[in-house]
Amino acid sequence: MLNRRHIRVKVMQTIYAFKGGESDDFSKDQRFLLFSIDNMYNLYLLLISLLIEVQKRAEDDLQKKQKKHLATQEDKDPNKKFVNNQLLRLLRDNLRLKDLFDKHKITNWELDSEYVDVIFKAITKSDLYKDYMQTRVSDFKEDKDFIIDVFKDIVAPNEKLYEYLEDKNLTWLDDLPTVNTTILKLLRKVKTVSEDNHFTPKLYKDIEDQQFAVNLFKKTLLNRSSLNKEIEIKTKNWDSERIAMVDYVLLQMAINELKNFPSIPVKVTINEYLEIAKEYSTPKSSVFINGILDKLVKEYTADGKLNKVGRGLM
């Protein structure tokens, strides 16, 4: 679920917030980094559980209508197509998901049920829902396509839900695009009879990615003085106060990665930090960072300081 660019962003944010020096203990900050990354999985589970709660809300709504004193014929014999949506049922019956909800204490919607209502009403008022409910029966593909469209067009862009997530955890806003993309991929790939682990993806692709996060964080902080000297030499004509702090952090990380991570290709490192700069820093930051890194790579190559391992890593 987590890609390396997202790991770099998490490391950048933690280093940016770090106020100490090389000699200071940063174990607390390292724990925060890993907690921040792990908490991304809670966001994933929270949004998956929201889909399940919306289905439950629809079920409750039908039952209340059927019990009305002056129930209409439609109330007595409602269209249960949405309630019986096969994909939502698949999610609701997933035992591994239930275990993860318990393990991660995903109980938000019990306390904040008004947001379930917000999404439920947005769905039932949409043209997507009206078109879907034209018939009373459907196959798995139609049910799946409907939920994919609902998540993509109604749940993911919902402003009230966005504000709620921001209020609950500020770091979730950076995680949201990755989590939403993951959910859409899983929804698109799910089959009629899904394995229990289909909707329980791993947070890290492998153990190396988790170690990469720790190493990038530690090595950048431990080599901060030498990294800053290299930056200062290449920015003599720049007013240091005009260089964005985010740019400094990204340069520290990028130079550290060029010198101390032999298995990562030079082009990958440069492209990753340029893309992060475009999203998190000033409009001119990517050009500035690219210029500095380009000069350093040429010098390192000439001096034999780029110790890259493997083919095509330059």
Coordinates of C-alpha atoms in Angstrom, one line a residue, residues 18-260:
F18 CA 12.9 18.0 14.5
K19 CA 14.4 20.8 16.6
G20 CA 17.5 19.2 17.9
G21 CA 21.1 18.6 16.6
E22 CA 23.1 15.6 15.5
S23 CA 24.2 14.8 19.1
D24 CA 20.6 14.9 20.5
D25 CA 18.5 11.9 21.1
F26 CA 16.0 11.5 18.3
S27 CA 14.5 8.1 19.3
K28 CA 11.3 9.8 20.2
D29 CA 11.1 11.4 16.7
Q30 CA 11.9 8.1 15.1
R31 CA 9.0 6.5 17.0
F32 CA 6.7 9.3 15.9
L33 CA 7.8 8.7 12.3
L34 CA 6.9 5.0 12.5
F35 CA 3.7 5.8 14.3
S36 CA 2.7 8.3 11.6
I37 CA 3.3 5.7 8.9
D38 CA 1.5 3.0 10.8
N39 CA -1.4 5.3 11.4
M40 CA -2.0 5.4 7.7
Y41 CA -3.4 1.9 8.0
N42 CA -5.9 3.1 10.4
L43 CA -7.1 5.6 7.8
Y44 CA -7.5 2.8 5.3
L45 CA -9.5 0.7 7.8
L46 CA -11.6 3.7 8.7
L47 CA -12.7 4.4 5.1
I48 CA -13.4 0.7 4.4
S49 CA -15.5 0.5 7.6
L50 CA -17.4 3.6 6.4
L51 CA -18.6 1.6 3.3
I52 CA -19.8 -1.1 5.6
E53 CA -21.5 1.3 8.0
V54 CA -23.3 3.0 5.0
Q55 CA -24.7 -0.4 4.0
K56 CA -25.9 -0.9 7.6
R57 CA -27.4 2.5 7.6
A58 CA -29.4 1.7 4.4
E59 CA -30.6 -1.5 6.1
D60 CA -31.8 0.4 9.1
D61 CA -33.5 2.9 6.9
L62 CA -35.5 0.2 5.1
Q63 CA -36.6 -1.4 8.4
K64 CA -37.8 1.9 9.9
K65 CA -39.9 2.6 6.7
Q66 CA -41.5 -0.9 6.9
K67 CA -42.5 -0.3 10.5
K68 CA -44.1 3.1 9.9
H69 CA -47.7 3.4 11.0
L70 CA -48.8 4.6 7.6
A71 CA -46.4 2.7 5.5
T72 CA -46.8 3.0 1.7
Q73 CA -46.7 0.0 -0.6
E74 CA -43.1 1.0 -1.5
D75 CA -42.2 1.1 2.2
K76 CA -43.7 -2.4 2.7
D77 CA -42.0 -3.8 -0.4
P78 CA -38.8 -1.8 -0.8
N79 CA -36.1 -2.1 -3.4
K80 CA -33.3 -3.9 -1.5
K81 CA -30.8 -3.7 -4.3
F82 CA -28.4 -1.4 -2.4
V83 CA -28.8 -3.2 0.9
N84 CA -28.1 -6.5 -0.8
N85 CA -25.1 -5.1 -2.8
Q86 CA -22.8 -8.1 -3.2
L87 CA -19.6 -6.2 -2.8
L88 CA -20.8 -4.4 0.4
R89 CA -21.9 -7.8 1.7
L90 CA -18.5 -9.2 0.9
L91 CA -16.8 -6.5 2.9
R92 CA -19.3 -6.9 5.8
D93 CA -18.7 -10.6 6.0
N94 CA -14.9 -10.4 5.8
L95 CA -13.6 -12.0 9.1
R96 CA -10.1 -10.7 8.7
L97 CA -11.4 -7.2 8.3
K98 CA -13.5 -7.6 11.4
D99 CA -10.4 -8.7 13.4
L100 CA -8.4 -5.7 12.1
F101 CA -11.2 -3.3 13.1
D102 CA -11.1 -4.7 16.6
K103 CA -7.3 -4.8 16.7
H104 CA -6.9 -1.2 15.5
K105 CA -10.0 0.0 17.6
I106 CA -11.8 1.3 14.5
T107 CA -15.0 2.5 16.3
N108 CA -15.2 6.1 15.0
W109 CA -18.6 5.7 13.3
E110 CA -20.2 4.6 16.5
L111 CA -19.4 8.0 18.0
D112 CA -19.6 10.0 14.8
S113 CA -22.5 8.4 13.1
E114 CA -23.6 11.7 11.6
Y115 CA -20.8 11.3 9.0
V116 CA -22.3 8.0 8.0
D117 CA -25.6 9.8 7.4
V118 CA -23.8 12.5 5.4
I119 CA -22.4 9.9 3.0
F120 CA -25.6 7.8 2.9
K121 CA -27.7 10.9 2.0
A122 CA -25.1 12.0 -0.6
I123 CA -25.3 8.5 -2.2
T124 CA -29.1 8.2 -2.2
K125 CA -29.6 11.7 -3.7
S126 CA -27.1 11.1 -6.5
D127 CA -27.9 10.2 -10.1
L128 CA -25.6 7.2 -9.7
Y129 CA -28.0 5.8 -7.1
K130 CA -31.1 6.6 -9.1
D131 CA -29.8 4.8 -12.2
Y132 CA -28.6 1.9 -10.1
M133 CA -32.0 1.5 -8.4
Q134 CA -33.9 1.4 -11.7
T135 CA -34.0 -2.4 -11.4
R136 CA -34.3 -4.7 -8.4
V137 CA -31.7 -7.3 -9.3
S138 CA -28.1 -7.1 -10.4
D139 CA -25.0 -9.3 -10.9
F140 CA -21.7 -8.9 -9.1
K141 CA -20.2 -6.7 -11.8
E142 CA -22.9 -4.2 -11.7
D143 CA -22.8 -4.1 -7.9
K144 CA -19.0 -3.7 -8.0
D145 CA -19.0 -0.9 -10.6
F146 CA -21.6 1.0 -8.6
I147 CA -19.5 0.9 -5.4
I148 CA -16.4 1.9 -7.3
D149 CA -18.2 4.9 -8.8
V150 CA -19.7 5.8 -5.4
F151 CA -16.3 5.7 -3.7
K152 CA -14.6 7.7 -6.5
D153 CA -17.3 10.3 -7.1
I154 CA -19.0 10.6 -3.7
V155 CA -17.0 9.3 -0.8
A156 CA -13.4 10.4 -1.8
P157 CA -14.2 14.0 -2.7
N158 CA -16.7 14.6 0.2
E159 CA -15.8 17.9 1.9
K160 CA -17.4 17.2 5.2
L161 CA -15.6 13.8 5.4
Y162 CA -12.4 15.6 4.4
E163 CA -12.8 18.1 7.3
Y164 CA -13.6 15.3 9.7
L165 CA -10.4 13.4 8.8
E166 CA -8.4 16.6 9.0
D167 CA -9.8 17.2 12.5
K168 CA -9.0 13.7 13.6
N169 CA -5.5 13.5 12.4
L170 CA -3.7 16.2 10.4
T171 CA -1.2 13.7 8.8
W172 CA -4.1 11.8 7.2
L173 CA -4.5 14.5 4.6
D174 CA -1.2 13.6 3.1
D175 CA -2.1 9.9 3.3
L176 CA -5.5 10.3 1.8
P177 CA -4.6 10.2 -2.0
T178 CA -2.5 7.0 -1.4
V179 CA -5.2 5.3 0.7
N180 CA -8.0 6.3 -1.8
T181 CA -6.0 4.9 -4.7
T182 CA -5.4 1.7 -2.8
I183 CA -9.1 1.2 -2.0
L184 CA -10.0 1.8 -5.6
K185 CA -7.5 -0.7 -6.8
L186 CA -8.7 -3.3 -4.4
L187 CA -12.4 -2.7 -5.3
R188 CA -11.6 -3.0 -9.0
K189 CA -9.7 -6.3 -8.6
V190 CA -12.1 -8.0 -6.2
K191 CA -13.8 -11.2 -7.5
T192 CA -17.2 -12.7 -6.6
V193 CA -15.7 -15.0 -4.0
S194 CA -12.9 -12.9 -2.5
E195 CA -10.2 -14.3 -0.3
D196 CA -10.2 -13.0 3.3
N197 CA -6.9 -11.2 2.7
H198 CA -7.9 -9.3 -0.4
F199 CA -9.0 -6.3 1.7
T200 CA -6.2 -6.6 4.2
P201 CA -3.2 -5.4 2.2
K202 CA 0.3 -5.0 3.8
L203 CA 1.3 -1.5 4.9
Y204 CA 4.8 -1.9 3.6
K205 CA 5.6 -3.8 0.4
D206 CA 8.4 -5.6 2.3
I207 CA 10.7 -5.3 5.4
E208 CA 13.2 -3.4 3.3
D209 CA 10.8 -0.5 2.9
Q210 CA 10.3 -0.1 6.6
Q211 CA 14.0 -0.2 7.1
F212 CA 14.5 2.4 4.4
A213 CA 12.3 4.8 6.3
V214 CA 14.3 4.4 9.5
N215 CA 17.7 4.5 7.7
L216 CA 16.8 7.6 5.6
F217 CA 15.6 9.4 8.8
K218 CA 18.6 8.4 10.9
K219 CA 21.4 8.9 8.3
T220 CA 20.0 12.3 7.3
L221 CA 20.0 13.5 10.9
L222 CA 23.4 12.0 11.8
N223 CA 25.1 13.6 8.8
R224 CA 23.3 16.9 9.0
S225 CA 26.4 19.1 9.5
S226 CA 28.3 17.6 6.5
L227 CA 25.1 17.7 4.4
N228 CA 24.5 21.4 5.3
K229 CA 28.2 22.3 4.3
E230 CA 27.7 20.8 0.9
I231 CA 24.5 22.7 0.5
E232 CA 26.1 26.0 1.7
I233 CA 29.0 25.6 -0.8
K234 CA 26.5 25.2 -3.7
T235 CA 24.3 28.1 -2.6
K236 CA 26.9 30.8 -1.9
N237 CA 25.1 33.2 -4.2
W238 CA 21.7 32.6 -2.5
D239 CA 20.4 34.4 0.5
S240 CA 20.1 31.6 3.0
E241 CA 17.0 33.2 4.6
R242 CA 15.3 33.1 1.2
I243 CA 15.8 29.3 0.8
A244 CA 12.7 27.5 2.0
M245 CA 13.2 25.3 5.0
V246 CA 11.5 22.4 3.2
D247 CA 14.0 22.8 0.4
Y248 CA 16.9 22.5 2.9
V249 CA 15.4 19.3 4.3
L250 CA 14.7 17.8 0.8
L251 CA 18.3 18.6 -0.2
Q252 CA 19.7 17.0 3.0
M253 CA 17.7 13.9 2.3
A254 CA 18.5 13.7 -1.4
I255 CA 22.3 14.2 -0.9
N256 CA 22.2 11.6 1.9
E257 CA 20.4 9.2 -0.4
L258 CA 22.8 9.8 -3.3
K259 CA 25.8 9.1 -1.1
N260 CA 24.6 6.5 1.4

